[in-house]
mmCIF file of C-alpha atoms in Angstrom:
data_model
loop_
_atom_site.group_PDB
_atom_site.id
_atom_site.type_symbol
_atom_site.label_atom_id
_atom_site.label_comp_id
_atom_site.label_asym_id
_atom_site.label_seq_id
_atom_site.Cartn_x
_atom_site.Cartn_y
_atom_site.Cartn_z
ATOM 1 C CA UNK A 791 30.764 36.599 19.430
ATOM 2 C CA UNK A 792 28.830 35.240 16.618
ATOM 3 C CA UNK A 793 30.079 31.817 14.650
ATOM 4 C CA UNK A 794 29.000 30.777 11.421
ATOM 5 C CA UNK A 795 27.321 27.310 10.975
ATOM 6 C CA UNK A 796 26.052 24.871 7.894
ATOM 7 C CA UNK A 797 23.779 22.552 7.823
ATOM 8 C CA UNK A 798 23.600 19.879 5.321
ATOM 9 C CA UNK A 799 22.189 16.364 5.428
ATOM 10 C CA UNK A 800 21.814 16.048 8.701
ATOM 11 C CA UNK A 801 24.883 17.154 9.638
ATOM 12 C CA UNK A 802 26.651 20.253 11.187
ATOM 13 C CA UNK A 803 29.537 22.027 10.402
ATOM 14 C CA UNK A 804 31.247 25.179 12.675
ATOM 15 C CA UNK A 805 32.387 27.517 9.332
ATOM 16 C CA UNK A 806 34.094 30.627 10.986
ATOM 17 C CA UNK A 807 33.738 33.722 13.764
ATOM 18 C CA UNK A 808 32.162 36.490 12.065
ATOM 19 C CA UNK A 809 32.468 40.430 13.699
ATOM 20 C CA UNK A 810 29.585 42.682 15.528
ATOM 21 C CA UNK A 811 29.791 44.845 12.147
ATOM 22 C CA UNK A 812 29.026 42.462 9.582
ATOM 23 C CA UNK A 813 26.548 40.151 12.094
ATOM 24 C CA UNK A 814 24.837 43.619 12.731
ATOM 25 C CA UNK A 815 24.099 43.991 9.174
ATOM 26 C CA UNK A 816 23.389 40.480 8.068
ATOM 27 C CA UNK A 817 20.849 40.379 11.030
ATOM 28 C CA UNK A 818 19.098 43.478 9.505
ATOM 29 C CA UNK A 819 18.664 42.228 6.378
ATOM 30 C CA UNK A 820 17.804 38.878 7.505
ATOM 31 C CA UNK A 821 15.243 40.459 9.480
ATOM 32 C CA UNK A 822 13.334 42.277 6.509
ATOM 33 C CA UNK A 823 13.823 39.632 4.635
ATOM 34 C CA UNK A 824 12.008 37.278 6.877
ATOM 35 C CA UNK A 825 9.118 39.580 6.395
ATOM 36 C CA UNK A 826 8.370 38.568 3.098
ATOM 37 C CA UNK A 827 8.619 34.889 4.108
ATOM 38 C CA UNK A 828 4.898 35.278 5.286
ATOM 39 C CA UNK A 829 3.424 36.153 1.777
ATOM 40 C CA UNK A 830 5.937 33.544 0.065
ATOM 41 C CA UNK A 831 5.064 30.657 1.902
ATOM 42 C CA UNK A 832 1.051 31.589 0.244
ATOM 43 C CA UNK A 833 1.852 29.613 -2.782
ATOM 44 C CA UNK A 834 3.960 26.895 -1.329
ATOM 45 C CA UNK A 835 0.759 24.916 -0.471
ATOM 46 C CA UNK A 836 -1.115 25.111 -4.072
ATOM 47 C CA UNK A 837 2.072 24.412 -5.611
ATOM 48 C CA UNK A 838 2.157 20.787 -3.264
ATOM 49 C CA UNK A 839 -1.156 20.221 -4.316
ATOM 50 C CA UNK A 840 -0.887 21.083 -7.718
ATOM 51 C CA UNK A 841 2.371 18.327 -7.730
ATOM 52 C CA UNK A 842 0.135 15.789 -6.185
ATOM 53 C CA UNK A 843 -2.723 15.942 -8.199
ATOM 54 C CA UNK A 844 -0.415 15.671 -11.568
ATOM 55 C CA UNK A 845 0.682 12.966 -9.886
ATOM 56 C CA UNK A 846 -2.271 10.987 -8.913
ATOM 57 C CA UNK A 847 -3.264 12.005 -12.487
ATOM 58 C CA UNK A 848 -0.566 9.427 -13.650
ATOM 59 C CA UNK A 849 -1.811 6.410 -11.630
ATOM 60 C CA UNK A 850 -4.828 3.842 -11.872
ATOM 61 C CA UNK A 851 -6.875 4.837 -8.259
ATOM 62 C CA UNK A 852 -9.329 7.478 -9.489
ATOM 63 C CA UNK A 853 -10.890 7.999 -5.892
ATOM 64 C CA UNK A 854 -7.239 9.293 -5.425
ATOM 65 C CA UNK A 855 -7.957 11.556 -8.226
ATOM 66 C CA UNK A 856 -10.744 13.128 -6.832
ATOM 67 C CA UNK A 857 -9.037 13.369 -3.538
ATOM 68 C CA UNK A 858 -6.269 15.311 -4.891
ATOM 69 C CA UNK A 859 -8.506 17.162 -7.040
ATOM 70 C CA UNK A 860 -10.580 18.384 -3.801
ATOM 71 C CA UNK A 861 -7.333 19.639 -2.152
ATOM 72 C CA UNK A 862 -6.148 21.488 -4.457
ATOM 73 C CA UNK A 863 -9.527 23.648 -4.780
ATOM 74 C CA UNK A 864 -9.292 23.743 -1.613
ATOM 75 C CA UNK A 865 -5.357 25.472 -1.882
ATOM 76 C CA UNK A 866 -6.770 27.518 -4.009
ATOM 77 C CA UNK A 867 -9.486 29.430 -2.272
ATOM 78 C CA UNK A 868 -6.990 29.306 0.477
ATOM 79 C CA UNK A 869 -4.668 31.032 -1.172
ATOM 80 C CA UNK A 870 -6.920 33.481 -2.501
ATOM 81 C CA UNK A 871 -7.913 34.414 1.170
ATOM 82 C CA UNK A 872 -4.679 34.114 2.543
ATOM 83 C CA UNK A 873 -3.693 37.513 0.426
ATOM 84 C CA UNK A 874 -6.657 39.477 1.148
ATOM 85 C CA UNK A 875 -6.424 38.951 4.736
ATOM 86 C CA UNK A 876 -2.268 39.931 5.003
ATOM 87 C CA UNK A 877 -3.088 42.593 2.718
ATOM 88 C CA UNK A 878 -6.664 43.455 4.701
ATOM 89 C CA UNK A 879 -4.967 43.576 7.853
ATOM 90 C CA UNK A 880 -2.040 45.877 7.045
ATOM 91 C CA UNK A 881 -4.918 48.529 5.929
ATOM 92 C CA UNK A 882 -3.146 49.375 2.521
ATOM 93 C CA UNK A 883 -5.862 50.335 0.185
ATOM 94 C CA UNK A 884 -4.247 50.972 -2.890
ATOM 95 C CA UNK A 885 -2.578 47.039 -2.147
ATOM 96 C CA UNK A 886 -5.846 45.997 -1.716
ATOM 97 C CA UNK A 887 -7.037 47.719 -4.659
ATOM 98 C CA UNK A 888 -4.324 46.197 -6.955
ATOM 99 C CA UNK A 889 -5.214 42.652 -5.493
ATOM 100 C CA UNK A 890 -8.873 43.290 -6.382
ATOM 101 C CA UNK A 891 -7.564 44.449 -9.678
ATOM 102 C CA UNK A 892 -5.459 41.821 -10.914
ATOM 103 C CA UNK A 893 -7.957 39.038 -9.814
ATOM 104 C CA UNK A 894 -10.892 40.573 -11.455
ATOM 105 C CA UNK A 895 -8.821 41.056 -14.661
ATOM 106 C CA UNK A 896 -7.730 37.049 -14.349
ATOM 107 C CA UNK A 897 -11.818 36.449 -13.774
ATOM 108 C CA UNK A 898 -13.150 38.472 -16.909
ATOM 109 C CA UNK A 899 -10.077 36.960 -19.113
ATOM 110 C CA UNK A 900 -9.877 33.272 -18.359
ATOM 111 C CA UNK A 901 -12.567 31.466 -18.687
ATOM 112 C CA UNK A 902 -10.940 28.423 -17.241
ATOM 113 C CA UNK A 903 -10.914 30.355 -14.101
ATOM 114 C CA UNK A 904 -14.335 30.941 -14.052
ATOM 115 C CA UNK A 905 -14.792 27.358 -14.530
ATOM 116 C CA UNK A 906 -12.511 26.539 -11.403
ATOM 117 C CA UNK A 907 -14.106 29.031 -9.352
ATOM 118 C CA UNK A 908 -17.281 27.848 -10.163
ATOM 119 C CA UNK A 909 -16.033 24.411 -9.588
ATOM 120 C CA UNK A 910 -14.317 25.131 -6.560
ATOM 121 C CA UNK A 911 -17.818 26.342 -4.744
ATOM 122 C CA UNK A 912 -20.007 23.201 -6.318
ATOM 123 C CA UNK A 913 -17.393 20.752 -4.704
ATOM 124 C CA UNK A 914 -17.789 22.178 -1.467
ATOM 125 C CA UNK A 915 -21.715 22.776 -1.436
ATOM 126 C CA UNK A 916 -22.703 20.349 -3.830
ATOM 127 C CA UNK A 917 -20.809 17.317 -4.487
ATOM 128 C CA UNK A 918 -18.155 15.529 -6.167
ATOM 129 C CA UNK A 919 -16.345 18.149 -8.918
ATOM 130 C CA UNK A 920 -16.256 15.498 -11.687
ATOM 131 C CA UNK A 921 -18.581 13.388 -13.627
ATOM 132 C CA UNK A 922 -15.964 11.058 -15.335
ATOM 133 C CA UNK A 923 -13.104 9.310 -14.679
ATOM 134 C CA UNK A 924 -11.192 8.078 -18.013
ATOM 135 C CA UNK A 925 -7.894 6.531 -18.291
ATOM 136 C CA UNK A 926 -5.952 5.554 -21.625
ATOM 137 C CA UNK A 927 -2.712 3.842 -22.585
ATOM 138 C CA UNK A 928 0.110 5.489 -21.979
ATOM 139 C CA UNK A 929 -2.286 9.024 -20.851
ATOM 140 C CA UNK A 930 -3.279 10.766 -17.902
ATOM 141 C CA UNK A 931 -6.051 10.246 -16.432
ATOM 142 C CA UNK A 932 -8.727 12.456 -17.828
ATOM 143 C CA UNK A 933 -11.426 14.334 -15.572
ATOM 144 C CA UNK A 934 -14.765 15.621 -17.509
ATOM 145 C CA UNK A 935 -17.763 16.922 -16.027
ATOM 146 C CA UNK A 936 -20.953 17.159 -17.742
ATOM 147 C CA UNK A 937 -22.396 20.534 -18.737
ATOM 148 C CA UNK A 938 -25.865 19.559 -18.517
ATOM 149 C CA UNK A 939 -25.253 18.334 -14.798
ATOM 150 C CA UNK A 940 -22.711 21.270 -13.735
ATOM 151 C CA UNK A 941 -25.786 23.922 -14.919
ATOM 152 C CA UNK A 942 -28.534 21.371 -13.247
ATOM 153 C CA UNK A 943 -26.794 20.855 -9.660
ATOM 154 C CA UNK A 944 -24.970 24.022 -9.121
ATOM 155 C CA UNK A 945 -27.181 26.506 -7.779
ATOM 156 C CA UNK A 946 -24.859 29.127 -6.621
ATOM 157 C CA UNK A 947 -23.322 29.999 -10.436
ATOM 158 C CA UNK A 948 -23.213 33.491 -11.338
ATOM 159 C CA UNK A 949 -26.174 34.308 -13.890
ATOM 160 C CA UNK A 950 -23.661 35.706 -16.504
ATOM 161 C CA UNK A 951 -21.390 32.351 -15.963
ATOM 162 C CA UNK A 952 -24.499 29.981 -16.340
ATOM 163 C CA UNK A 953 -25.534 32.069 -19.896
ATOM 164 C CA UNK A 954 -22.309 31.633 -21.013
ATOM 165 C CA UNK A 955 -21.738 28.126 -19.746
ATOM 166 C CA UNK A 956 -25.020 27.536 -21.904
ATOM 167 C CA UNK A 957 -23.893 28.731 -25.160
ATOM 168 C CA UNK A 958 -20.440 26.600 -25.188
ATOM 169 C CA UNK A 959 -21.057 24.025 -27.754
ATOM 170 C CA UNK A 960 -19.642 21.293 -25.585
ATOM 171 C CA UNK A 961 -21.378 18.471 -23.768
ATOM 172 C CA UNK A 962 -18.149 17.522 -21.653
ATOM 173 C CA UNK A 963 -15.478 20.240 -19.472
ATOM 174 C CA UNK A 964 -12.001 19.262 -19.535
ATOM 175 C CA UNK A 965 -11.118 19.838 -15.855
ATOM 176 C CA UNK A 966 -7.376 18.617 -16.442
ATOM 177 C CA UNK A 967 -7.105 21.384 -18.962
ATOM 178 C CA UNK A 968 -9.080 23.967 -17.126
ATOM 179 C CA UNK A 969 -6.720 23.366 -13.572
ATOM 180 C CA UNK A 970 -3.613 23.900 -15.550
ATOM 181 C CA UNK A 971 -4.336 26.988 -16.707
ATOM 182 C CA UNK A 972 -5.541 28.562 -13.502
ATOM 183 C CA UNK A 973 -2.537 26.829 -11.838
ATOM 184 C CA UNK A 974 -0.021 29.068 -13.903
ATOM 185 C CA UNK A 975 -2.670 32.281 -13.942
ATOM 186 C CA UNK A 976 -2.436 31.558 -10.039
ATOM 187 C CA UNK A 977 1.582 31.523 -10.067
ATOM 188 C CA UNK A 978 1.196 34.812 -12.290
ATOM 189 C CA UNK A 979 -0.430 36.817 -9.777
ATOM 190 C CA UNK A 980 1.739 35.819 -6.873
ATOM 191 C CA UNK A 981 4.287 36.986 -8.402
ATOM 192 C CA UNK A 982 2.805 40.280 -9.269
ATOM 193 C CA UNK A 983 1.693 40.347 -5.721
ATOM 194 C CA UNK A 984 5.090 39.793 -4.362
ATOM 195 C CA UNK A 985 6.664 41.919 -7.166
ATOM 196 C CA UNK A 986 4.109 44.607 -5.558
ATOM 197 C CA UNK A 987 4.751 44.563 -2.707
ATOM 198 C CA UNK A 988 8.536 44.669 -3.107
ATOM 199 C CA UNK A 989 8.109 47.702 -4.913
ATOM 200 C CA UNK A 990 6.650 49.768 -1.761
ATOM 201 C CA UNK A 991 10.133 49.921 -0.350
ATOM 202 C CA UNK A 992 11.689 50.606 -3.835
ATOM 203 C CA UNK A 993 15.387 49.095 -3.973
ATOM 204 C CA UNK A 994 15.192 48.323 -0.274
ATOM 205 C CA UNK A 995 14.019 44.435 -0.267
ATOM 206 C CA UNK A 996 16.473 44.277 -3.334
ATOM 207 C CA UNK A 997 19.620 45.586 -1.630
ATOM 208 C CA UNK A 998 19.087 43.501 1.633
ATOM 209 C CA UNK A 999 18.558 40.619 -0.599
ATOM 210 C CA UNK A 1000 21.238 41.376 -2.453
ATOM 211 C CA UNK A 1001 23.427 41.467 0.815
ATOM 212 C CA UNK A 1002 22.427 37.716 2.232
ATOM 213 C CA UNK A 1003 23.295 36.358 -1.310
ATOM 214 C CA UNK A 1004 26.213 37.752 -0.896
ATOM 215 C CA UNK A 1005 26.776 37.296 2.550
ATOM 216 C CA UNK A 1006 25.682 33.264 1.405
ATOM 217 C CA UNK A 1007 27.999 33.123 -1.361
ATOM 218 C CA UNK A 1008 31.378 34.411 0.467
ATOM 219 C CA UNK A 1009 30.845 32.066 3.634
ATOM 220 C CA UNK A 1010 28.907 28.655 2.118
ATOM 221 C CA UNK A 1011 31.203 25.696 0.996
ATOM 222 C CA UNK A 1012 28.668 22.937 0.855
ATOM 223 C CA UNK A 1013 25.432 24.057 -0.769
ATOM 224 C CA UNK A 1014 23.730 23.998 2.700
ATOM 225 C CA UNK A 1015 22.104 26.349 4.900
ATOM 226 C CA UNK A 1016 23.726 29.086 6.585
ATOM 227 C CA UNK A 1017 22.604 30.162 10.557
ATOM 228 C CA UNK A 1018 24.069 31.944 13.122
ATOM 229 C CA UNK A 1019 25.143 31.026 16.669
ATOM 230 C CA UNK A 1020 26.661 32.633 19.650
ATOM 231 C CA UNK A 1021 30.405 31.505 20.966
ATOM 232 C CA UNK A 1022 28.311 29.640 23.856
ATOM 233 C CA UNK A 1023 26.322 27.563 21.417
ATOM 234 C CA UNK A 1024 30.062 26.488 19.075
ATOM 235 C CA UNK A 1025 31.293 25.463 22.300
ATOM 236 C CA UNK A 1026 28.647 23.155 23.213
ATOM 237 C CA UNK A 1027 28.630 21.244 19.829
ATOM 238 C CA UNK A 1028 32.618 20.822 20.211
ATOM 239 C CA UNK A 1029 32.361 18.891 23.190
ATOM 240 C CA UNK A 1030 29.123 17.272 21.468
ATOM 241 C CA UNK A 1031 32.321 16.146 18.303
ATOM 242 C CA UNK A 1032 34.553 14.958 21.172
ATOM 243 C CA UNK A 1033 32.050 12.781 23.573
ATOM 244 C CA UNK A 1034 28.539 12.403 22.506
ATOM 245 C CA UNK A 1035 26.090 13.722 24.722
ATOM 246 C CA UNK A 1036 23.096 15.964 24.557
ATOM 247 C CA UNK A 1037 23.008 19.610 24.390
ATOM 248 C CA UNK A 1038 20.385 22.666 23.379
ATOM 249 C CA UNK A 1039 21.686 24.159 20.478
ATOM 250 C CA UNK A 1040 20.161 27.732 19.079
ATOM 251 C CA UNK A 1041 20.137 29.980 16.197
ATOM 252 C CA UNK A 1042 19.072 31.873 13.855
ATOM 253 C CA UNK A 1043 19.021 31.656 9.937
ATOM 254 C CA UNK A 1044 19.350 33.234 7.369
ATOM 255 C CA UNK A 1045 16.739 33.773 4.531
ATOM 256 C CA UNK A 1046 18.662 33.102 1.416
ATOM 257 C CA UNK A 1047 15.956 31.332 -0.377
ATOM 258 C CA UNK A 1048 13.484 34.356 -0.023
ATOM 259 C CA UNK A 1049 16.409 36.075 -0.894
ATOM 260 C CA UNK A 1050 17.278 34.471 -4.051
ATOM 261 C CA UNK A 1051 13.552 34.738 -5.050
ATOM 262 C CA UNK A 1052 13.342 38.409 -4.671
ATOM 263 C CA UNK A 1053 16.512 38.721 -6.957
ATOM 264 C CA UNK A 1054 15.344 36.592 -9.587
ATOM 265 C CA UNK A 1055 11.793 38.666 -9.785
ATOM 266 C CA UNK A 1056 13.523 41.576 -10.191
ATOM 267 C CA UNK A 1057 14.736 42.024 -14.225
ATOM 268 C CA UNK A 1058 15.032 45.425 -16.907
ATOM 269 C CA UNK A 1059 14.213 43.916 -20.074
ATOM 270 C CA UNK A 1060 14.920 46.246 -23.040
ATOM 271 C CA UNK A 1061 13.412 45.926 -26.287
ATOM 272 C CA UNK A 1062 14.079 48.332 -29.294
ATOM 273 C CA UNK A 1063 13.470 48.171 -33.309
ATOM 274 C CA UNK A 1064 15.347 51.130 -35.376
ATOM 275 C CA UNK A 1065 18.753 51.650 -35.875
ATOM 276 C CA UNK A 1066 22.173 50.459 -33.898
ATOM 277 C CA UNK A 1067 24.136 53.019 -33.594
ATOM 278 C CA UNK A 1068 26.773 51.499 -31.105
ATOM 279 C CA UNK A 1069 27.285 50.633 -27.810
ATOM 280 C CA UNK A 1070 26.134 52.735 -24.233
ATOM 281 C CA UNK A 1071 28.306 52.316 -21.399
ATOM 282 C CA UNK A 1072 25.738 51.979 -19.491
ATOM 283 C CA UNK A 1073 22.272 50.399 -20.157
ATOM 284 C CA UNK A 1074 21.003 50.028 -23.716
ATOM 285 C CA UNK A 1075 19.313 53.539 -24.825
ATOM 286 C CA UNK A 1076 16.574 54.468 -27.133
ATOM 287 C CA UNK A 1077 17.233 57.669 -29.100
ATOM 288 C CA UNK A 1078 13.878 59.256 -30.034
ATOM 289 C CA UNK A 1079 13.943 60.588 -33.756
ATOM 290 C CA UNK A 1080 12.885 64.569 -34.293
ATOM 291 C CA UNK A 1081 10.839 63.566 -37.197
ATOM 292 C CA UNK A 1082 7.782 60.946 -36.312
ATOM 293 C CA UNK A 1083 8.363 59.333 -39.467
ATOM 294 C CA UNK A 1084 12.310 59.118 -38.862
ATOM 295 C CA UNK A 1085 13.686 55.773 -37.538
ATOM 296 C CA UNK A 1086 14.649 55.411 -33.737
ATOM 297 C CA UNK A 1087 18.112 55.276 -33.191
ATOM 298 C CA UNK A 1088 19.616 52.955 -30.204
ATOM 299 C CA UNK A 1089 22.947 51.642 -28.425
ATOM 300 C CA UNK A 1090 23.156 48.204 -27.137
ATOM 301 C CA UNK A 1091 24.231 47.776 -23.503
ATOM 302 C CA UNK A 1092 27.499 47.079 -21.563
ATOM 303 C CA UNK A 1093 27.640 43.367 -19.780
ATOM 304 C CA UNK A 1094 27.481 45.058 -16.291
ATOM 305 C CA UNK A 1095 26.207 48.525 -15.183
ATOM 306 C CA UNK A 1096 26.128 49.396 -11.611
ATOM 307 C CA UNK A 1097 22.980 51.743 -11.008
ATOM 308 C CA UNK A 1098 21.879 52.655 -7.839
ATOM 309 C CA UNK A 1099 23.974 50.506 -5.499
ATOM 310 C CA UNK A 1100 23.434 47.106 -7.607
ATOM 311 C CA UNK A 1101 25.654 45.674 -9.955
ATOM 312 C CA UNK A 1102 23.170 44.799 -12.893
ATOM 313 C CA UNK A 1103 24.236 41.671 -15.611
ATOM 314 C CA UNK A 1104 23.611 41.492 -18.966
ATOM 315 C CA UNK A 1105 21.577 37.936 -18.467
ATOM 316 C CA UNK A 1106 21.270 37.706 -22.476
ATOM 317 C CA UNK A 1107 20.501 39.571 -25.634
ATOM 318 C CA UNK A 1108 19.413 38.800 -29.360
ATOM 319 C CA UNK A 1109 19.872 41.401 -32.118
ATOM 320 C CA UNK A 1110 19.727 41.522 -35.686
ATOM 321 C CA UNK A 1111 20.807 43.774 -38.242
ATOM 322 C CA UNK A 1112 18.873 45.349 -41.137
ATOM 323 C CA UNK A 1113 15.784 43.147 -40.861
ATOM 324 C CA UNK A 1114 13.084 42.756 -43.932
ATOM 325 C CA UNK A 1115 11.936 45.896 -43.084
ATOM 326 C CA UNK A 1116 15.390 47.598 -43.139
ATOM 327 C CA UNK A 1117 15.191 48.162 -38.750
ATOM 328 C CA UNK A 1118 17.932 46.697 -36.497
ATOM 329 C CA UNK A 1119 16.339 44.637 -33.720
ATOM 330 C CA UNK A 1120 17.885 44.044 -30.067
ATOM 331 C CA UNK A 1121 16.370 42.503 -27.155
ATOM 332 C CA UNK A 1122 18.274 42.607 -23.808
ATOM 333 C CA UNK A 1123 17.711 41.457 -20.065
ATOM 334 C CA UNK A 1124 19.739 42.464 -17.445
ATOM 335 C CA UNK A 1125 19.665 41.164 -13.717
ATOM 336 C CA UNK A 1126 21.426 41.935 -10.442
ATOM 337 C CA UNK A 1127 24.583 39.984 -10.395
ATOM 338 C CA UNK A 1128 24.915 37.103 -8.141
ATOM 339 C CA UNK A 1129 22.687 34.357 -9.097
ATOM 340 C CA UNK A 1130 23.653 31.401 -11.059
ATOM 341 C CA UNK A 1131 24.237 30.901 -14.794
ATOM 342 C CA UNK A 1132 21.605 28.412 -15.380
ATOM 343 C CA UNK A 1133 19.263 30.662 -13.059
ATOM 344 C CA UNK A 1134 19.576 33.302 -15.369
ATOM 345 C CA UNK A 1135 19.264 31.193 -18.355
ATOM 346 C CA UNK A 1136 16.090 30.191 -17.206
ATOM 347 C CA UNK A 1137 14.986 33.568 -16.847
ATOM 348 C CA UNK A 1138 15.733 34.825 -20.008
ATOM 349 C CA UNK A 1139 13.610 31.809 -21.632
ATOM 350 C CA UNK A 1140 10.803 32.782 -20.404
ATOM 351 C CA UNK A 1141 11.009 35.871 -22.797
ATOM 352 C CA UNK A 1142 11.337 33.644 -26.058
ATOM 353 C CA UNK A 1143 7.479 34.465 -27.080
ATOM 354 C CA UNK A 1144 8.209 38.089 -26.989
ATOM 355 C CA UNK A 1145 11.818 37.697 -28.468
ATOM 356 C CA UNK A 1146 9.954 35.563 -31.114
ATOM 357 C CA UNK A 1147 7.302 38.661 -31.855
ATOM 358 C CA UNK A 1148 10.260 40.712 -32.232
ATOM 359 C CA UNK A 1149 11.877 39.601 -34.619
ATOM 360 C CA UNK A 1150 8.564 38.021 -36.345
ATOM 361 C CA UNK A 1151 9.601 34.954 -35.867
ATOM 362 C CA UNK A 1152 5.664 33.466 -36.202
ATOM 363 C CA UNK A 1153 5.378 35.687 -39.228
#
C-alpha cells in the first residue's frame, strides 16, 4: 500500500492511502519527470550567483564585489559546459547542433556577451575583472574596467573582438550593465534549451506534467511537498506521534516544481490583424483571403479548448476593432489549465512589447 505524505516547515503530515492504479501512474510520470531535473538544476547556480552579486552590489565592501563578481563568471562558464556535456554525452547531434546554434547567434548579437566572455577568460588567466570600484548615494555600486588596460593585459581576446573593442569610443566598460544583459540572454537560452528538449518527446513531458499537477492539486492542503511512502513507513511515524523515538523513514517525491515549469514554458500565442468575423469554438483561426490584396479574415477563440489530451486556457487576449488603418487586431495566449491565476498573469506580461507593436502602441 502506498500513503500520501506532506511536508511543510519541518513538519509531517500522513494525507491519505492512495491505490496500485493511480501510484502506478504517478510513479511514471514522476519518473520522466525527474529526468529533466538534471538539465533544470543548470541554471539554478548562475541564478544564486547572479542574486548575490546584485546583492553585494548594494553594500559598501567592494572586495565582496569582486568576489561575487568572480563567481558568477565562474557560473557562467559552468553552465555553459554543463549543457554541452549532457547534451555531448547523449550523442544527439542535431541537439548539439541547436546548442551550438543558439549560442553562436547570442555571441554575434550581443556584444555585452562578448564582453563577458572575454571577461570571464581574463579573470581567470589574468587578473582581477575590474579596474574601478565606485559607489554613490543612494546607487549601486558601479564596476568599470578600463579599455586601454582590458586590450593591454588580455592576451587571449579574439582578433575580431580586440578590433572592435578598439573602435568603441569609450575609455571605461560598464560591467554592471554588461552582466545584466548576459544574465537574461543566459536565462533565454535555457529556456530554449529546455523548451528543446521537451519538444523531442512532443506532448509527452507535457501530459506527465500535466498529470503530477494534477495529481498535486487534488491531494495537497498545505502548500507543501507531496512524497510517497509505503504502509510500513505511515506506521512507523504513528508510533513516532504517540511516543517519541527514532525511526528510518523513506520515500519518494514527487517533481511538481519541474512540473509546474514545464507547463508554464509551454504557451500558443495567436496574433492576427484583418477582420473579426466571430468567434471559433475552438482556437482562434486565421482565414486566408483569395485575393493578396484582400483583408484576412479571423475568429477569436473560446476560453478553453481541449486539443490533444490537454485542456488549453485562454490566459488573456487584447483586441481592437477597426484600427487607423481600418484592420481589427486580436492578440491571444492560451495555456494548459492548471496553474495559478497570477502565474498566468505573469506570463502573459511578458508579451506586452509585442502586444504593444501590435497595436502600434510606440507609433
Amino acid at each position: 500500500m502506498t500513503w500520501i505524505l506532506e511536508l511543510n516547515k519541518g513538519s509531517i503530515e500522513i494525507l491519505e492511502e492512495i491505490s496500485a492504479e493511480e501510484n502506478e501512474k504517478i510513479t511514471e510520470s514522476s519518473k520522466l519527470i525527474n529526468s529533466l531535473y538534471k538539465e533544470n538544476s543548470f541554471i539554478e547556480s548562475i541564478i544564486e550567483e547572479y542574486k548575490e552579486l546584485s546583492n553585494s552590489l548594494k553594500g559598501e565592501n567592494s572586495n565582496k564585489v569582486i568576489r561575487q563578481l568572480n563567481n558568477y563568471l565562474s557560473a557562467y562558464k559552468a553552465f555553459i559546459d554543463h549543457w554541452k556535456t549532457f547534451i555531448s554525452r547523449n550523442k544527439d547531434e542535431k541537439f548539439l547542433s541547436f546548442y551550438e546554434t543558439q549560442l553562436n547567434e547570442i555571441y554575434d548579437r550581443c556584444f555585452s556577451y562578448r564582453l563577458v566572455y572575454n571577461l570571464r577568460n581574463y579573470a581567470q588567466h589574468s587578473g582581477i575583472p575590474v579596474s574601478s570600484v565606485s559607489k554613490s548615494v543612494n546607487t549601486e555600486v558601479m564596476l568599470t574596467l578600463l579599455k586601454e588596460d582590458f586590450l593591454n593585459n588580455h592576451t587571449g581576446m579574439q582578433k575580431s573582438f580586440k578590433t572592435e573593442l578598439k573602435s568603441l569610443n569609450v575609455n571605461e566598460l560598464n560591467i554592471n550593465a554588461a552582466i545584466k544583459e548576459v544574465h537574461n540572454e543566459l536565462l533565454k537560452l535555457h529556456q530554449n534549451l529546455i523548451n528543446k528538449q521537451l519538444n523531442s518527446l512532443g506532448y509527452k513531458y507535457l501530459l506527465e506534467s500535466i498529470e503530477i499537477l494534477d495529481f498535486y492539486n487534488k491531494y495537497n492542503k498545505n502548500n507543501g511537498d507531496l512524497v510517497l511512502t509505503t504502509n510500513k513507513d505511515v506506521e512507523a511515524l504513528r508510533k513516532m506521534k504517540d511516543e517519541p523515538s527514532r525511526e528510518n523513514i523513506s520515500w519518494s517525491s514527487i517533481p511538481y516544481n519541474v512540473a509546474k515549469l514545464i507547463i508554464k514554458s509551454v504557451f500558443i500565442k495567436y496574433s492576427y490583424k484583418g477582420k473579426n468575423i466571430g468567434k471559433s469554438s475552438g482556437f482562434p483561426e486565421l482565414h486566408k483571403p483569395r485575393v493578396v490584396l484582400e483583408m484576412p479574415n479571423f475568429k477569436t477563440g473560446s476560453k478553453y479548448v481541449y486539443h490533444k489530451g490537454v485542456t488549453w486556457l485562454l490566459v488573456g487576449e487584447s483586441s481592437g476593432w477597426a484600427w487607423r488603418d481600418g484592420y481589427d487586431r486580436y492578440f491571444a495566449l492560451y495555456m494548459p489549465k492548471g496553474l495559478k491565476m497570477d502565474e498566468y498573469m505573469k506570463k502573459f506580461e511578458t508579451f506586452q512589447d509585442e502586444i504593444n507593436v501590435l497595436f502600434e502602441k510606440n507609433i
